mmCIF file of C-alpha atoms in Angstrom:
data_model
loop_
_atom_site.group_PDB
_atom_site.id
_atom_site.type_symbol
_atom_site.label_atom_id
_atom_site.label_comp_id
_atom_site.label_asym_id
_atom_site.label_seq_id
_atom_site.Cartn_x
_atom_site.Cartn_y
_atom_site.Cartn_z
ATOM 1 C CA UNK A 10 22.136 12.543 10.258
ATOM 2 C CA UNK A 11 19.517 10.374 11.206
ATOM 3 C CA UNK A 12 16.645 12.535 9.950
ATOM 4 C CA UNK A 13 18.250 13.595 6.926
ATOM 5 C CA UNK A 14 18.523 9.799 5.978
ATOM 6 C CA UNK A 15 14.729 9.412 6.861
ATOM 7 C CA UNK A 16 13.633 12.950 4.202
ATOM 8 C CA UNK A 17 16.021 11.850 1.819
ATOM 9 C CA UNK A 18 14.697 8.220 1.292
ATOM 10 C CA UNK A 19 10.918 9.300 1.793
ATOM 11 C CA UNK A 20 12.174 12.222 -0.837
ATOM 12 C CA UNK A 21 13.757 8.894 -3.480
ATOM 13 C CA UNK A 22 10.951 6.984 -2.189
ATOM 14 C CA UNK A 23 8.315 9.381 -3.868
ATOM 15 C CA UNK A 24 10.288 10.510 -6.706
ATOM 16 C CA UNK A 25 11.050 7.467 -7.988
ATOM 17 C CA UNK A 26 7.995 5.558 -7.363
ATOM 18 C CA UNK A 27 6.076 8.189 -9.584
ATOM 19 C CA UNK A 28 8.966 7.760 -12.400
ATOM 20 C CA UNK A 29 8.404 4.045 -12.046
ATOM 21 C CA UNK A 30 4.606 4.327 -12.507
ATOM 22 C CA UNK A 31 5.285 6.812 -15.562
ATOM 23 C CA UNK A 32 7.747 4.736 -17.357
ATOM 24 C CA UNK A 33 5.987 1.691 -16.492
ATOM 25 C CA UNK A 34 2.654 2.654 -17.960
ATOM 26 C CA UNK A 35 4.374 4.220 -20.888
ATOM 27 C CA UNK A 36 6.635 1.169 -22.337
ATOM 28 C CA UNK A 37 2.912 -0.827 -21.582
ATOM 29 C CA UNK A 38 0.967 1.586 -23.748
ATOM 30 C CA UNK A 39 4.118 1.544 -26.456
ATOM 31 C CA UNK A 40 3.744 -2.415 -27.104
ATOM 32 C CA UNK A 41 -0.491 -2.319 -27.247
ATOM 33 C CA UNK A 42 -1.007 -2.946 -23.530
ATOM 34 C CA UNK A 43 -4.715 -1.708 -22.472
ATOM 35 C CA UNK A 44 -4.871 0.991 -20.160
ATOM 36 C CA UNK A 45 -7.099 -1.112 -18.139
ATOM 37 C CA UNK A 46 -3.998 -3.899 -17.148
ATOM 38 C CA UNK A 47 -1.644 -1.051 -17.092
ATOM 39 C CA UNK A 48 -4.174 0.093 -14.353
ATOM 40 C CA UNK A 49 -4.472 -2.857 -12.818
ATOM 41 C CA UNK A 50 -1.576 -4.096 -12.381
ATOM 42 C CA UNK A 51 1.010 -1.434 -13.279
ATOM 43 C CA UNK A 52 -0.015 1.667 -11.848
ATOM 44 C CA UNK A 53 -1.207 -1.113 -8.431
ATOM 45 C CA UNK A 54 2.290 -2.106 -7.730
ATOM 46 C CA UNK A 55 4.017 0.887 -8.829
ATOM 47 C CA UNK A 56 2.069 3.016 -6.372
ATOM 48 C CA UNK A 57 3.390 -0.221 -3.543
ATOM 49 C CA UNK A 58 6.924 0.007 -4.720
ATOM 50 C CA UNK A 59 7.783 2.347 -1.605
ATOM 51 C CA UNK A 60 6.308 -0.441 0.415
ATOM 52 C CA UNK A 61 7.614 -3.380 -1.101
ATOM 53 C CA UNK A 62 11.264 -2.322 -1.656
ATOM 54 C CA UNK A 63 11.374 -0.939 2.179
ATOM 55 C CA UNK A 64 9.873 -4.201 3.612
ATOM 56 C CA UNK A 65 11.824 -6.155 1.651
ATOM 57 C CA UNK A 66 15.458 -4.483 2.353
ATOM 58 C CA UNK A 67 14.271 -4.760 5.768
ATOM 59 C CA UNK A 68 13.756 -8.171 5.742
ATOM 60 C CA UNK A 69 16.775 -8.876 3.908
ATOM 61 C CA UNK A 70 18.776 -6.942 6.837
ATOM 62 C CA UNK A 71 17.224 -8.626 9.749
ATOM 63 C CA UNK A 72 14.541 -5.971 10.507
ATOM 64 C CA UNK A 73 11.593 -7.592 10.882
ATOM 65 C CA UNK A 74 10.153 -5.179 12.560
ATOM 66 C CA UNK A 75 10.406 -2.707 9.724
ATOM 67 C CA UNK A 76 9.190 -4.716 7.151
ATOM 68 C CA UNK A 77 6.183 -6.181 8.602
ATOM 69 C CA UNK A 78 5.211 -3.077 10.534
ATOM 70 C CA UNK A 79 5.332 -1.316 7.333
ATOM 71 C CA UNK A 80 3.058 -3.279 5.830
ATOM 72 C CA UNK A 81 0.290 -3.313 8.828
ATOM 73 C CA UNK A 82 0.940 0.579 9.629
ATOM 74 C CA UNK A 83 0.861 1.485 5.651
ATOM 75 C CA UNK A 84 -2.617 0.072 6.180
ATOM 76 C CA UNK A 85 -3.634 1.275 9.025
ATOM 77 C CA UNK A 86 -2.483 4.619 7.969
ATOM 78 C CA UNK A 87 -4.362 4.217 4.640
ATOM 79 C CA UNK A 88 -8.297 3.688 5.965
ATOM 80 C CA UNK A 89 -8.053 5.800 9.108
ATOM 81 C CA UNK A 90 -5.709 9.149 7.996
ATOM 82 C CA UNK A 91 -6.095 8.858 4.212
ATOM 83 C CA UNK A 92 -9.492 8.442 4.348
ATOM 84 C CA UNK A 93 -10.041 10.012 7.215
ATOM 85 C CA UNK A 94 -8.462 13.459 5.752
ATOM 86 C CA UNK A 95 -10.569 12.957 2.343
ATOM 87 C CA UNK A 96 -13.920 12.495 4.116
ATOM 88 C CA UNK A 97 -13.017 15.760 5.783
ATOM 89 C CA UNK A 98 -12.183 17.135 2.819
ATOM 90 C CA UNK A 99 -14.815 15.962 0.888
ATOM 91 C CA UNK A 100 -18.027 13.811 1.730
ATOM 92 C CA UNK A 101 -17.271 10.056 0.205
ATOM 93 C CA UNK A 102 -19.962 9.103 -1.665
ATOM 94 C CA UNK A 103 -20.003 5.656 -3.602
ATOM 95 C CA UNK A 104 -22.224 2.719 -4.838
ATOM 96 C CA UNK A 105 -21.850 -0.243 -2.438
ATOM 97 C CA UNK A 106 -22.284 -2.567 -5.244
ATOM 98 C CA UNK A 107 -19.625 -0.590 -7.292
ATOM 99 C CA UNK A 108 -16.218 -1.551 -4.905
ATOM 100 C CA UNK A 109 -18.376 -5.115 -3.685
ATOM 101 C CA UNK A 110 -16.299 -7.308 -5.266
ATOM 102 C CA UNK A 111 -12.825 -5.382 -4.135
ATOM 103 C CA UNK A 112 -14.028 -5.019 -0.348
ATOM 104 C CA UNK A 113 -14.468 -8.872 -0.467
ATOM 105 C CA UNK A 114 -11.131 -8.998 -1.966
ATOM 106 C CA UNK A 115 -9.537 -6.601 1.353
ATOM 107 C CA UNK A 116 -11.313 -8.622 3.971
ATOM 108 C CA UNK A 117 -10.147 -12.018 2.569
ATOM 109 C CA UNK A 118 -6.551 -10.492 1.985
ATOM 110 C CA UNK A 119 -6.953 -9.538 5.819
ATOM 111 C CA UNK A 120 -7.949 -12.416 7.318
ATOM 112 C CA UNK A 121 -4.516 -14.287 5.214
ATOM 113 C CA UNK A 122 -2.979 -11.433 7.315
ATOM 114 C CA UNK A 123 -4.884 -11.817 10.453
ATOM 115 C CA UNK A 124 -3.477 -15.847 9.804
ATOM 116 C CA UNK A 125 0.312 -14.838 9.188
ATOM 117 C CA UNK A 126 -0.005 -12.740 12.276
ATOM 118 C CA UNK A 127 -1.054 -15.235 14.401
ATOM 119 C CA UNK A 128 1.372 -17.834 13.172
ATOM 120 C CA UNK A 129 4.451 -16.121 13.791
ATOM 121 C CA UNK A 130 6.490 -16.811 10.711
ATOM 122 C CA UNK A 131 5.673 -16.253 6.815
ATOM 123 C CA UNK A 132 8.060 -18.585 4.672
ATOM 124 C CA UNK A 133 8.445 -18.981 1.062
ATOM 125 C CA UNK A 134 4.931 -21.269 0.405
ATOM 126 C CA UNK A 135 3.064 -19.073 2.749
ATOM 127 C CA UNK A 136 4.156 -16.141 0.437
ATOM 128 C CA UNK A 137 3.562 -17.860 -2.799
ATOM 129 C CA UNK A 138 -0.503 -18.230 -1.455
ATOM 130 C CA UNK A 139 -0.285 -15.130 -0.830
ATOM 131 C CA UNK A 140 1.081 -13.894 -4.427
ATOM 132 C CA UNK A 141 -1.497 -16.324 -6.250
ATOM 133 C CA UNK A 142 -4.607 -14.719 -4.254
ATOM 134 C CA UNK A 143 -3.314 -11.494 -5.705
ATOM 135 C CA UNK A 144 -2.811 -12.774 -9.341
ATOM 136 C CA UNK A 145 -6.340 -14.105 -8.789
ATOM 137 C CA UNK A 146 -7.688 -10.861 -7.436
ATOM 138 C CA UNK A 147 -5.982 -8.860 -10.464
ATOM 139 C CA UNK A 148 -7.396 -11.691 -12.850
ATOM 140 C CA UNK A 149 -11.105 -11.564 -11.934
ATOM 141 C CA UNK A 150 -10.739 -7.297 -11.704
ATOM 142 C CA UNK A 151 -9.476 -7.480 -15.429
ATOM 143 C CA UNK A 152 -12.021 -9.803 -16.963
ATOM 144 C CA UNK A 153 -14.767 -8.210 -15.099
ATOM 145 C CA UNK A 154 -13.581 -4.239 -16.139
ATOM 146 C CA UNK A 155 -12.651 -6.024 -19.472
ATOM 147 C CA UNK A 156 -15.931 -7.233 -19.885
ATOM 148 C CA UNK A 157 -18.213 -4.112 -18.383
ATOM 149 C CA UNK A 158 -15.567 -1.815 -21.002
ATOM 150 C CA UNK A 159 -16.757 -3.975 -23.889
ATOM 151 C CA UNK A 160 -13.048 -3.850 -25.377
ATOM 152 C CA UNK A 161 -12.542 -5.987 -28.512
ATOM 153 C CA UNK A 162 -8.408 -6.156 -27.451
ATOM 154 C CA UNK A 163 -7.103 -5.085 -30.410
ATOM 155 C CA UNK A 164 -3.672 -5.129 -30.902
ATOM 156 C CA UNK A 165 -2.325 -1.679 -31.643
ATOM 157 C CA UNK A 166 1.084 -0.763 -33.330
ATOM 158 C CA UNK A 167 4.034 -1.000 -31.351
ATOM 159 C CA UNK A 168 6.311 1.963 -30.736
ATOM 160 C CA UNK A 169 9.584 0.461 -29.903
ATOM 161 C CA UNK A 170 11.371 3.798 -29.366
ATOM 162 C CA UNK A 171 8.731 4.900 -26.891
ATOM 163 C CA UNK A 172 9.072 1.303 -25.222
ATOM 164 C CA UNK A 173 12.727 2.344 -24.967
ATOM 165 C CA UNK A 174 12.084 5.343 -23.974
ATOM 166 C CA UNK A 175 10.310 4.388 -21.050
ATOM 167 C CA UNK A 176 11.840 1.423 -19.967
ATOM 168 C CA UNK A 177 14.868 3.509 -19.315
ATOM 169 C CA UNK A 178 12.242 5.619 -17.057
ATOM 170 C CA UNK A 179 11.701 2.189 -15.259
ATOM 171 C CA UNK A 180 14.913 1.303 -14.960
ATOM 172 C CA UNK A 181 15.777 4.927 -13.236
ATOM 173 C CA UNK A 182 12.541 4.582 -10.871
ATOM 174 C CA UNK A 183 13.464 1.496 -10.063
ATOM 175 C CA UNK A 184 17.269 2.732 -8.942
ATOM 176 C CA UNK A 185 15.520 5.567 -6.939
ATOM 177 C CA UNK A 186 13.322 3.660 -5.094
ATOM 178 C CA UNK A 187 15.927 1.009 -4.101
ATOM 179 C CA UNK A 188 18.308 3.582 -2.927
ATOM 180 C CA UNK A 189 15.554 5.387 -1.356
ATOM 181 C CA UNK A 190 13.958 2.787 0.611
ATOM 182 C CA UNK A 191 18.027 2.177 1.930
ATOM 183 C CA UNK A 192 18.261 5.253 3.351
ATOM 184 C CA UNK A 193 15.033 5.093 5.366
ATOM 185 C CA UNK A 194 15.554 1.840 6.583
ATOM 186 C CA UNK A 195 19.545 2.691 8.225
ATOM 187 C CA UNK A 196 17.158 6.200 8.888
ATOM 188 C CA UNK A 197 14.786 3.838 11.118
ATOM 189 C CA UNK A 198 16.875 1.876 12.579
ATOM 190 C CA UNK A 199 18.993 4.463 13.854
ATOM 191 C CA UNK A 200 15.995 6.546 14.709
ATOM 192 C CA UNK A 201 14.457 3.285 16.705
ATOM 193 C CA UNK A 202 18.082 2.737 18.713
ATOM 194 C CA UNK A 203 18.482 6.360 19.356
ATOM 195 C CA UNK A 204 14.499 6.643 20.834
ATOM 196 C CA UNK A 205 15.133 3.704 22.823
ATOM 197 C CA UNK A 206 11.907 2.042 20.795
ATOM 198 C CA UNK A 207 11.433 -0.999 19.266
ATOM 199 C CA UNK A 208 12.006 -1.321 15.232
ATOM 200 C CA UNK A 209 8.188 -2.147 14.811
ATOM 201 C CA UNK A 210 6.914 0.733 16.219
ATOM 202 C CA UNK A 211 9.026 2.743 13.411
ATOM 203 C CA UNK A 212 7.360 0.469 10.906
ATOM 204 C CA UNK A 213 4.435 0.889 12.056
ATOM 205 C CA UNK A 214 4.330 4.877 12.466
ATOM 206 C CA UNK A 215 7.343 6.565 10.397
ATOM 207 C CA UNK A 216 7.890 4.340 8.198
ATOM 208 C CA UNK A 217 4.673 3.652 7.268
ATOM 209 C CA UNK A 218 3.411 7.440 6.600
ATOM 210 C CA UNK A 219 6.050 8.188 4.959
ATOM 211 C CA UNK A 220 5.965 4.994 2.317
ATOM 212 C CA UNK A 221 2.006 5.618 2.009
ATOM 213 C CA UNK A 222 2.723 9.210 0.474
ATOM 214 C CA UNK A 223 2.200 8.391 -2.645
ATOM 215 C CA UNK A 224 -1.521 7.316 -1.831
ATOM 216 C CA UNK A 225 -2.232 9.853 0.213
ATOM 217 C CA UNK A 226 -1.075 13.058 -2.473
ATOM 218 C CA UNK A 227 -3.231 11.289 -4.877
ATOM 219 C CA UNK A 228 -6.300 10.742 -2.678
ATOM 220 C CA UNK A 229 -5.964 14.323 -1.456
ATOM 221 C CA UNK A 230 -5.998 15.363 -4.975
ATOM 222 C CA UNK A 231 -9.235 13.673 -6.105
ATOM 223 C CA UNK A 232 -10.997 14.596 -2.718
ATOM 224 C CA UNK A 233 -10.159 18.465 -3.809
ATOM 225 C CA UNK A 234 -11.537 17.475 -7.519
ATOM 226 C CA UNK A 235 -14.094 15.721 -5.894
ATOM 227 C CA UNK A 236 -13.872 12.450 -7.068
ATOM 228 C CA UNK A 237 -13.875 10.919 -3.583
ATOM 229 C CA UNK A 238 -14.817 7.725 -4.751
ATOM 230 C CA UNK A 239 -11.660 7.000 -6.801
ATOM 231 C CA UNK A 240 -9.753 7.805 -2.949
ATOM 232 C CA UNK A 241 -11.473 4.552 -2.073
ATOM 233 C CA UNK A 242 -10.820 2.749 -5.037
ATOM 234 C CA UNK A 243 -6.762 3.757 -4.291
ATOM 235 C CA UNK A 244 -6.820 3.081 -0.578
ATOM 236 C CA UNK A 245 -9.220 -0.446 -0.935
ATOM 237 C CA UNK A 246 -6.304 -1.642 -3.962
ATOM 238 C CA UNK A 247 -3.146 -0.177 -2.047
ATOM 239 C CA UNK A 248 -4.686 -2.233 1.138
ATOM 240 C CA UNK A 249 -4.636 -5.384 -0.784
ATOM 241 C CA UNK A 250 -1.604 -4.985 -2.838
ATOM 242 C CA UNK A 251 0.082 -4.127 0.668
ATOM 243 C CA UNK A 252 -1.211 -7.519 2.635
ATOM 244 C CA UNK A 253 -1.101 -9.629 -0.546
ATOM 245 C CA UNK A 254 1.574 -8.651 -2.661
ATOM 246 C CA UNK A 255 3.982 -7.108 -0.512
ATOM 247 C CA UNK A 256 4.207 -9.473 2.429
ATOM 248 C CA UNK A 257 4.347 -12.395 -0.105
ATOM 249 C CA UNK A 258 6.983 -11.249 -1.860
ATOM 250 C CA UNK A 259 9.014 -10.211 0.801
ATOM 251 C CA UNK A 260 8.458 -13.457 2.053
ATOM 252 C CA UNK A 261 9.436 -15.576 -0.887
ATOM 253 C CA UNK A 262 13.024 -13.448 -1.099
ATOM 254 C CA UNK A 263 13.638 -13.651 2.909
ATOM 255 C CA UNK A 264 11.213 -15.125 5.072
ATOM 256 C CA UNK A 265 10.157 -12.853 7.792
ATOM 257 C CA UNK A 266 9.682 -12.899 11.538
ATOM 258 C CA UNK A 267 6.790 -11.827 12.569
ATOM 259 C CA UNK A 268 6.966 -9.604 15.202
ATOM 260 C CA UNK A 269 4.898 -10.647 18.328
ATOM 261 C CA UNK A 270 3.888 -7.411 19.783
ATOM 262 C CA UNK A 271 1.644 -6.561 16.762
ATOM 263 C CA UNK A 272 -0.651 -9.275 17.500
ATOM 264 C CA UNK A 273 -1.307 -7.394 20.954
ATOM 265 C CA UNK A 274 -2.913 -4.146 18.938
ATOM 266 C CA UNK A 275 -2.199 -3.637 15.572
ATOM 267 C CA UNK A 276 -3.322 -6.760 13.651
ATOM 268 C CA UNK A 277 -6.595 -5.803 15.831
ATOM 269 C CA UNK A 278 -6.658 -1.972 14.586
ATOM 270 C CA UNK A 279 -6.421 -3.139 11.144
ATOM 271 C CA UNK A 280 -8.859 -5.666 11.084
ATOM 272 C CA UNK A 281 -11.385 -3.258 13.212
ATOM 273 C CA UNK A 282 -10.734 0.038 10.646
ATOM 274 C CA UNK A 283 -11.723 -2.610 8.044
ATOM 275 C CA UNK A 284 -14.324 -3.486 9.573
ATOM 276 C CA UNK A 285 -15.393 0.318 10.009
ATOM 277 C CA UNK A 286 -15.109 1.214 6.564
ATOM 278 C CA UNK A 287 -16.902 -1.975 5.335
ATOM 279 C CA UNK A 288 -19.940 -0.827 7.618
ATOM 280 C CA UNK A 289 -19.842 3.137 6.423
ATOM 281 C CA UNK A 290 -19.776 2.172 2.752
ATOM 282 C CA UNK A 291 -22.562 -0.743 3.229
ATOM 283 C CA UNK A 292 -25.034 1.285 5.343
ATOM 284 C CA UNK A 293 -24.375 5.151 4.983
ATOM 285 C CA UNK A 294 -23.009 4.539 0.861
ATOM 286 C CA UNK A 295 -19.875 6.444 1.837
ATOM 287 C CA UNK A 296 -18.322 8.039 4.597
ATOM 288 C CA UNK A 297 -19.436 11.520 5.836
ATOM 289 C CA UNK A 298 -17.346 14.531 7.117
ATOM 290 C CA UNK A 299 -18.012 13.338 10.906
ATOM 291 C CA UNK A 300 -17.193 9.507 9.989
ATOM 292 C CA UNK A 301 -14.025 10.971 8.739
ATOM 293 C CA UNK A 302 -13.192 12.990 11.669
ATOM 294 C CA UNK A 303 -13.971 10.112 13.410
ATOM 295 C CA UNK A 304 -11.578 8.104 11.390
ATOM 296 C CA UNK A 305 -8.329 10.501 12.028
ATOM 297 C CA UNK A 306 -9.070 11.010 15.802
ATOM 298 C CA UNK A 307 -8.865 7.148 16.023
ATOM 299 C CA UNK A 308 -5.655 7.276 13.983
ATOM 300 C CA UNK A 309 -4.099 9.992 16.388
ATOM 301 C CA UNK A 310 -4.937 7.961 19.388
ATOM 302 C CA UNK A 311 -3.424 4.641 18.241
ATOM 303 C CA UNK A 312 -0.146 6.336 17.517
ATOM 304 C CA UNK A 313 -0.839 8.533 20.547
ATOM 305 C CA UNK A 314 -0.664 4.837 21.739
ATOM 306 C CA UNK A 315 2.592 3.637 20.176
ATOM 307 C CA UNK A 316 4.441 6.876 20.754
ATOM 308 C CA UNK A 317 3.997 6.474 24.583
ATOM 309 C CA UNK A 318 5.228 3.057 24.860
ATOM 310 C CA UNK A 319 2.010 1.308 24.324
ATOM 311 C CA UNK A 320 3.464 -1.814 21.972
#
């Protein structure tokens, strides 16, 4: 029963997050919204819906564990397997100059982590920071893209009908994900009291994989096309949507215990894979085949770590 709750969330999880995104992009376009915010901030959090709706359910049921480890192991997860997988697929190669602006934006959104972390509790003002260094991070990455596009912002006709259309899409993404996300959380908790492990290691392993789907499909994807570099892009916006967005939201609904064993190891993976990948892109202008390998051997020995009782 307990795994079947587990595939059939991940399985709502994925479904509707990708119905979400459609719908959401589609009622944008049908009222004149650019593509470029629909990008930005669209397509950003409905790739994080998985995330946010699982940590905040958790939160809201008094799982801490879940719903912060979610958010650190998504992350995790994100730089050292997806990456880590796409580099072996297919050499990353990118302009350091090109993402400068949006690594700055992941190492101050992990530091605000790093700071959440080490005080033990994120409450409602802590989360609204955290919300209005996103907004500010999605601001500046639209007038900059705005500005390097040249768009004149137009406004186009409106197709109501569409808008319908696709708000019902929304609407319906929106219901899968929510039920979705329930099932994998009373999935991981039973999972966690049936192991005999804690809650955050669940976050922090199942949970997170499975939530972080979405990003790695589509980073697979371009690696195979090879457009490598829009795999960073994806992983370096999912990262701070994850830390910013998610946390501070949860936070502002429920405020959230944080759980003290991650400040033992995991806060220090994540800030050390950021580190990493900040160093390959800067010095080596991407990340090479071995870098990769390098990445997903690290990634099998920290939940080599967790899985034999190591938090």
């Amino acid at each position: 029963m307990t795994t079947l709750l587990i595939l059939g969330g991940l399985v709502l999880l994925a479904g509707g997050g990708e119905v979400l995104v459609r719908g959401a992009v589609g009622a944008a376009r049908a009222v004149g919204v650019s593509p470029l915010l629909s990008g930005l901030v669209l397509v950003g959090f409905g790739t994080s819906t998985p995330e946010l709706v699982t940590s905040l359910l958790a939160a809201l049921r008094d799982s801490p564990g879940i719903a912060v480890g979610n958010v650190l192991g998504s992350n995790i997860a994100n730089i050292l397997l997806i990456l880590g997988v796409t580099a072996a697929i297919s050499p990353v190669m990118i302009r350091p100059s090109v993402i400068r602006r949006d690594m700055i934006a992941l190492g101050l959104s992990s530091v605000l982590l790093l700071a959440a972390v080490i005080a033990g509790f994120v409450d409602f003002y802590f989360g609204l920071v955290l919300i209005l260094a996103l907004m500010g991070y999605v601001g500046l990455a639209y007038a900059r893209e705005r500005n390097r596009a040249g768009e004149a912002g137009a406004v186009k006709a409106r197709d109501w009908t569409g808008f319908g259309k696709n708000l019902l899409l929304t609407v319906a993404g929106i219901a899968l994900t929510v039920f979705g996300a329930r099932l994998l959380v009373d999935g991981a908790v039973e999972l966690a009291e049936g192991l005999g492990v804690s809650e955050t290691v669940i976050g922090l392993t199942v949970v997170a994989v499975g939530t972080s789907l979405p990003e790695l499909v589509a980073c697979v994807v371009a690696a195979l096309r090879r457009h490598s570099e829009v795999a960073v892009g994806n992983v370096i916006g999912s990262n701070v949507y994850n830390a910013l967005g998610i946390l501070g939201v949860t936070a502002m609904v429920s405020p959230i215990r944080i759980p003290p064993e991650v400040i033992r190891l995991d806060i220090w993976v994540l800030l050390g894979a950021t580190a990493l990948l900040a160093v390959f892109l800067r010095t080596g202008g991407g990340l090479k085949r071995l870098e990769g390998a390098a990445f997903l051997a690290a990634y099998a020995a920290y939940v080599g770590f967790l899985a034999t009782g190591g938090v």
